[in-house]
């Protein structure tokens, strides 16, 4: 049997050299069996008990090798056309995997139309990804930036080839998924690995978590200002009718209800006029125009600028927006109402929000660039 394959191989090589197609021949020659063991070990997610459970797709269980491969791919510009842009170019680890630019800046400085949100706790968002919820799973999402002209502008066939020819990736794909030949590297496997890594982006150890959920005495107590901010934030604790009521929408341990709502940032004459239709662009329902996914407020101190179009630079500006009651539209959320906020209230609320900063998450060595 082995003998026959050799004959076949040499015949093929001979034919190819006759036709002068060197590129194809190189591909054939390099597709040698990968020398590495396939002994997958489950990766145990470290989810604090106050966070919800994470749904993991049955066909993509986390393994140590899979997460590690995903981390490499996430940080590797090899996925872009001219090797200048990686996922981390727009999702910076030190900024909770968000982008300091107002709008996404891709290859050659191409500008997208939305702000890249933080990827913190992204594995828990099962009601639709992106600001408009148009994508269901992380696996599906990871396919998109590669071929987006304003992001990485590469095509997957090319990426698969680059990965197959790479000195390390074939071995890593074998260790993660048990493939035998470099030619078996596919976009499906690459995006599975990226999704595995993304599911490890878990944050639940902010000062707020330590004090409120973990009862960790070492974390101290809320300062007076933080406590006043907390009461302003959680509407059910507020004594007054006019209140910020942030927790109507940014609630639960993830600090988002994951719903799609219009929080009134856009001034429009009718529902047809939203410059970015958001959720309505996906559902094609007029009443959904101008709705966007309620984002988490975890690590919000680090993820400016704010909103789907990055229109606000600071949390002060965000609070000015909310206290104004926002712009009217037929689908303006009922919980967006004007309220008064003194300078001290503002500072209190911001101090409270800063309690959601999780430095353990941002500095976690397992989440950093493996090429540095
Ligand atoms: C050029 C900048 C850019 C690059 C490069 C980029 N992204 Fe993004 N990312 C964005 C923007 C902008 C959004 C929001 C888009 C939208 O809502 O329409 C986003 C959204 C996401 C989301 C959705 C998060 C959520 O909470 O819904 C995920 C996940 C994500 N990106 C992962 C990746 C991965 C993985 C890569 C690399 C394969 C990548 N991104 C590369 C800009 C970028
Ligand atoms: C009616 C629901 C609702 C209420 C109440 C609400 N928000 Fe929001 N919030 C949203 C939605 C929806 C978005 C995203 C809108 C967009 O990008 O177009 C958002 C976005 C934000 C952002 C930007 C986050 C990011 O990643 O860019 C911040 C900060 C924020 N809200 C803080 C607050 C604070 C503080 C309060 C209380 C004063 C509050 N929100 C009250 C629904 C709400």
PDB file of N, CA and C in Angstrom, residues 93-134:
ATOM      1  N   UNK A  93      -6.434  44.063  24.704  1.00  0.00           N
ATOM      2  CA  UNK A  93      -6.586  43.398  26.005  1.00  0.00           C
ATOM      3  C   UNK A  93      -6.559  44.379  27.179  1.00  0.00           C
ATOM      4  N   UNK A  94      -5.680  45.398  27.100  1.00  0.00           N
ATOM      5  CA  UNK A  94      -5.571  46.326  28.239  1.00  0.00           C
ATOM      6  C   UNK A  94      -6.803  47.215  28.369  1.00  0.00           C
ATOM      7  N   UNK A  95      -7.628  47.246  27.315  1.00  0.00           N
ATOM      8  CA  UNK A  95      -8.864  48.034  27.354  1.00  0.00           C
ATOM      9  C   UNK A  95     -10.068  47.100  27.419  1.00  0.00           C
ATOM     10  N   UNK A  96      -9.913  45.973  28.092  1.00  0.00           N
ATOM     11  CA  UNK A  96     -11.001  45.016  28.212  1.00  0.00           C
ATOM     12  C   UNK A  96     -11.449  44.539  26.827  1.00  0.00           C
ATOM     13  N   UNK A  97     -10.497  44.466  25.903  1.00  0.00           N
ATOM     14  CA  UNK A  97     -10.757  43.993  24.536  1.00  0.00           C
ATOM     15  C   UNK A  97     -11.730  44.899  23.785  1.00  0.00           C
ATOM     16  N   UNK A  98     -11.667  46.200  24.087  1.00  0.00           N
ATOM     17  CA  UNK A  98     -12.414  47.182  23.292  1.00  0.00           C
ATOM     18  C   UNK A  98     -11.407  48.022  22.504  1.00  0.00           C
ATOM     19  N   UNK A  99     -11.908  49.020  21.794  1.00  0.00           N
ATOM     20  CA  UNK A  99     -11.107  49.786  20.856  1.00  0.00           C
ATOM     21  C   UNK A  99     -11.111  51.263  21.264  1.00  0.00           C
ATOM     22  N   UNK A 100      -9.939  51.891  21.387  1.00  0.00           N
ATOM     23  CA  UNK A 100      -9.920  53.315  21.744  1.00  0.00           C
ATOM     24  C   UNK A 100     -10.376  54.213  20.585  1.00  0.00           C
ATOM     25  N   UNK A 101     -10.394  53.681  19.370  1.00  0.00           N
ATOM     26  CA  UNK A 101     -10.873  54.476  18.232  1.00  0.00           C
ATOM     27  C   UNK A 101     -12.387  54.548  18.255  1.00  0.00           C
ATOM     28  N   UNK A 102     -12.907  55.655  17.743  1.00  0.00           N
ATOM     29  CA  UNK A 102     -14.354  55.815  17.726  1.00  0.00           C
ATOM     30  C   UNK A 102     -14.991  54.708  16.865  1.00  0.00           C
ATOM     31  N   UNK A 103     -14.471  54.524  15.659  1.00  0.00           N
ATOM     32  CA  UNK A 103     -14.989  53.480  14.767  1.00  0.00           C
ATOM     33  C   UNK A 103     -13.849  52.534  14.424  1.00  0.00           C
ATOM     34  N   UNK A 104     -14.185  51.290  14.087  1.00  0.00           N
ATOM     35  CA  UNK A 104     -13.157  50.302  13.772  1.00  0.00           C
ATOM     36  C   UNK A 104     -12.258  50.774  12.627  1.00  0.00           C
ATOM     37  N   UNK A 105     -10.940  50.644  12.814  1.00  0.00           N
ATOM     38  CA  UNK A 105     -10.003  51.011  11.753  1.00  0.00           C
ATOM     39  C   UNK A 105      -9.327  49.738  11.258  1.00  0.00           C
ATOM     40  N   UNK A 106      -9.594  49.373  10.006  1.00  0.00           N
ATOM     41  CA  UNK A 106      -9.059  48.136   9.460  1.00  0.00           C
ATOM     42  C   UNK A 106      -7.883  48.388   8.536  1.00  0.00           C
ATOM     43  N   UNK A 107      -7.701  47.472   7.610  1.00  0.00           N
ATOM     44  CA  UNK A 107      -6.569  47.500   6.688  1.00  0.00           C
ATOM     45  C   UNK A 107      -6.468  48.823   5.930  1.00  0.00           C
ATOM     46  N   UNK A 108      -5.250  49.360   5.846  1.00  0.00           N
ATOM     47  CA  UNK A 108      -5.022  50.598   5.109  1.00  0.00           C
ATOM     48  C   UNK A 108      -5.784  51.775   5.687  1.00  0.00           C
ATOM     49  N   UNK A 109      -6.177  51.682   6.960  1.00  0.00           N
ATOM     50  CA  UNK A 109      -6.887  52.796   7.591  1.00  0.00           C
ATOM     51  C   UNK A 109      -8.364  52.863   7.245  1.00  0.00           C
ATOM     52  N   UNK A 110      -8.905  51.816   6.619  1.00  0.00           N
ATOM     53  CA  UNK A 110     -10.335  51.810   6.280  1.00  0.00           C
ATOM     54  C   UNK A 110     -11.178  51.922   7.552  1.00  0.00           C
ATOM     55  N   UNK A 111     -12.190  52.779   7.497  1.00  0.00           N
ATOM     56  CA  UNK A 111     -13.004  53.044   8.678  1.00  0.00           C
ATOM     57  C   UNK A 111     -14.339  52.303   8.583  1.00  0.00           C
ATOM     58  N   UNK A 112     -14.690  51.591   9.639  1.00  0.00           N
ATOM     59  CA  UNK A 112     -15.984  50.917   9.679  1.00  0.00           C
ATOM     60  C   UNK A 112     -17.063  51.866  10.163  1.00  0.00           C
ATOM     61  N   UNK A 113     -18.263  51.349  10.396  1.00  0.00           N
ATOM     62  CA  UNK A 113     -19.313  52.273  10.830  1.00  0.00           C
ATOM     63  C   UNK A 113     -19.751  52.078  12.276  1.00  0.00           C
ATOM     64  N   UNK A 114     -19.068  51.185  12.996  1.00  0.00           N
ATOM     65  CA  UNK A 114     -19.437  51.036  14.402  1.00  0.00           C
ATOM     66  C   UNK A 114     -18.200  50.954  15.285  1.00  0.00           C
ATOM     67  N   UNK A 115     -18.432  51.161  16.560  1.00  0.00           N
ATOM     68  CA  UNK A 115     -17.349  51.074  17.537  1.00  0.00           C
ATOM     69  C   UNK A 115     -17.195  49.610  17.974  1.00  0.00           C
ATOM     70  N   UNK A 116     -15.946  49.163  18.075  1.00  0.00           N
ATOM     71  CA  UNK A 116     -15.697  47.789  18.525  1.00  0.00           C
ATOM     72  C   UNK A 116     -15.887  47.711  20.036  1.00  0.00           C
ATOM     73  N   UNK A 117     -16.880  46.949  20.454  1.00  0.00           N
ATOM     74  CA  UNK A 117     -17.187  46.843  21.872  1.00  0.00           C
ATOM     75  C   UNK A 117     -16.193  45.938  22.580  1.00  0.00           C
ATOM     76  N   UNK A 118     -16.231  46.022  23.903  1.00  0.00           N
ATOM     77  CA  UNK A 118     -15.429  45.148  24.742  1.00  0.00           C
ATOM     78  C   UNK A 118     -15.868  43.699  24.528  1.00  0.00           C
ATOM     79  N   UNK A 119     -14.919  42.768  24.584  1.00  0.00           N
ATOM     80  CA  UNK A 119     -15.298  41.354  24.469  1.00  0.00           C
ATOM     81  C   UNK A 119     -15.413  40.701  25.852  1.00  0.00           C
ATOM     82  N   UNK A 120     -15.502  41.517  26.883  1.00  0.00           N
ATOM     83  CA  UNK A 120     -15.580  40.958  28.230  1.00  0.00           C
ATOM     84  C   UNK A 120     -16.862  40.123  28.395  1.00  0.00           C
ATOM     85  N   UNK A 121     -16.714  38.928  28.911  1.00  0.00           N
ATOM     86  CA  UNK A 121     -17.851  38.024  29.153  1.00  0.00           C
ATOM     87  C   UNK A 121     -18.658  37.717  27.892  1.00  0.00           C
ATOM     88  N   UNK A 122     -18.021  37.799  26.741  1.00  0.00           N
ATOM     89  CA  UNK A 122     -18.758  37.642  25.485  1.00  0.00           C
ATOM     90  C   UNK A 122     -19.348  36.234  25.337  1.00  0.00           C
ATOM     91  N   UNK A 123     -18.748  35.253  26.033  1.00  0.00           N
ATOM     92  CA  UNK A 123     -19.259  33.880  25.959  1.00  0.00           C
ATOM     93  C   UNK A 123     -20.640  33.707  26.579  1.00  0.00           C
ATOM     94  N   UNK A 124     -21.085  34.707  27.340  1.00  0.00           N
ATOM     95  CA  UNK A 124     -22.400  34.588  27.985  1.00  0.00           C
ATOM     96  C   UNK A 124     -23.530  35.180  27.138  1.00  0.00           C
ATOM     97  N   UNK A 125     -23.179  35.836  26.039  1.00  0.00           N
ATOM     98  CA  UNK A 125     -24.211  36.557  25.280  1.00  0.00           C
ATOM     99  C   UNK A 125     -24.831  35.646  24.224  1.00  0.00           C
ATOM    100  N   UNK A 126     -25.953  35.078  24.558  1.00  0.00           N
ATOM    101  CA  UNK A 126     -26.532  34.082  23.660  1.00  0.00           C
ATOM    102  C   UNK A 126     -27.762  34.601  22.927  1.00  0.00           C
ATOM    103  N   UNK A 127     -28.071  35.899  23.091  1.00  0.00           N
ATOM    104  CA  UNK A 127     -29.258  36.411  22.401  1.00  0.00           C
ATOM    105  C   UNK A 127     -28.894  37.186  21.143  1.00  0.00           C
ATOM    106  N   UNK A 128     -27.712  36.968  20.632  1.00  0.00           N
ATOM    107  CA  UNK A 128     -27.305  37.655  19.409  1.00  0.00           C
ATOM    108  C   UNK A 128     -26.099  38.535  19.653  1.00  0.00           C
ATOM    109  N   UNK A 129     -25.082  38.379  18.799  1.00  0.00           N
ATOM    110  CA  UNK A 129     -23.867  39.176  18.931  1.00  0.00           C
ATOM    111  C   UNK A 129     -23.931  40.395  18.021  1.00  0.00           C
ATOM    112  N   UNK A 130     -22.972  41.283  18.227  1.00  0.00           N
ATOM    113  CA  UNK A 130     -22.885  42.584  17.555  1.00  0.00           C
ATOM    114  C   UNK A 130     -23.921  43.534  18.154  1.00  0.00           C
ATOM    115  N   UNK A 131     -23.775  44.802  17.845  1.00  0.00           N
ATOM    116  CA  UNK A 131     -24.679  45.825  18.389  1.00  0.00           C
ATOM    117  C   UNK A 131     -26.115  45.555  17.945  1.00  0.00           C
ATOM    118  N   UNK A 132     -26.270  44.877  16.807  1.00  0.00           N
ATOM    119  CA  UNK A 132     -27.626  44.650  16.283  1.00  0.00           C
ATOM    120  C   UNK A 132     -28.076  43.194  16.413  1.00  0.00           C
ATOM    121  N   UNK A 133     -27.279  42.356  17.057  1.00  0.00           N
ATOM    122  CA  UNK A 133     -27.684  40.979  17.317  1.00  0.00           C
ATOM    123  C   UNK A 133     -27.759  40.088  16.093  1.00  0.00           C
ATOM    124  N   UNK A 134     -27.104  40.482  14.995  1.00  0.00           N
ATOM    125  CA  UNK A 134     -27.321  39.748  13.741  1.00  0.00           C
ATOM    126  C   UNK A 134     -26.597  38.408  13.657  1.00  0.00           C
TER     127      UNK A 134
END
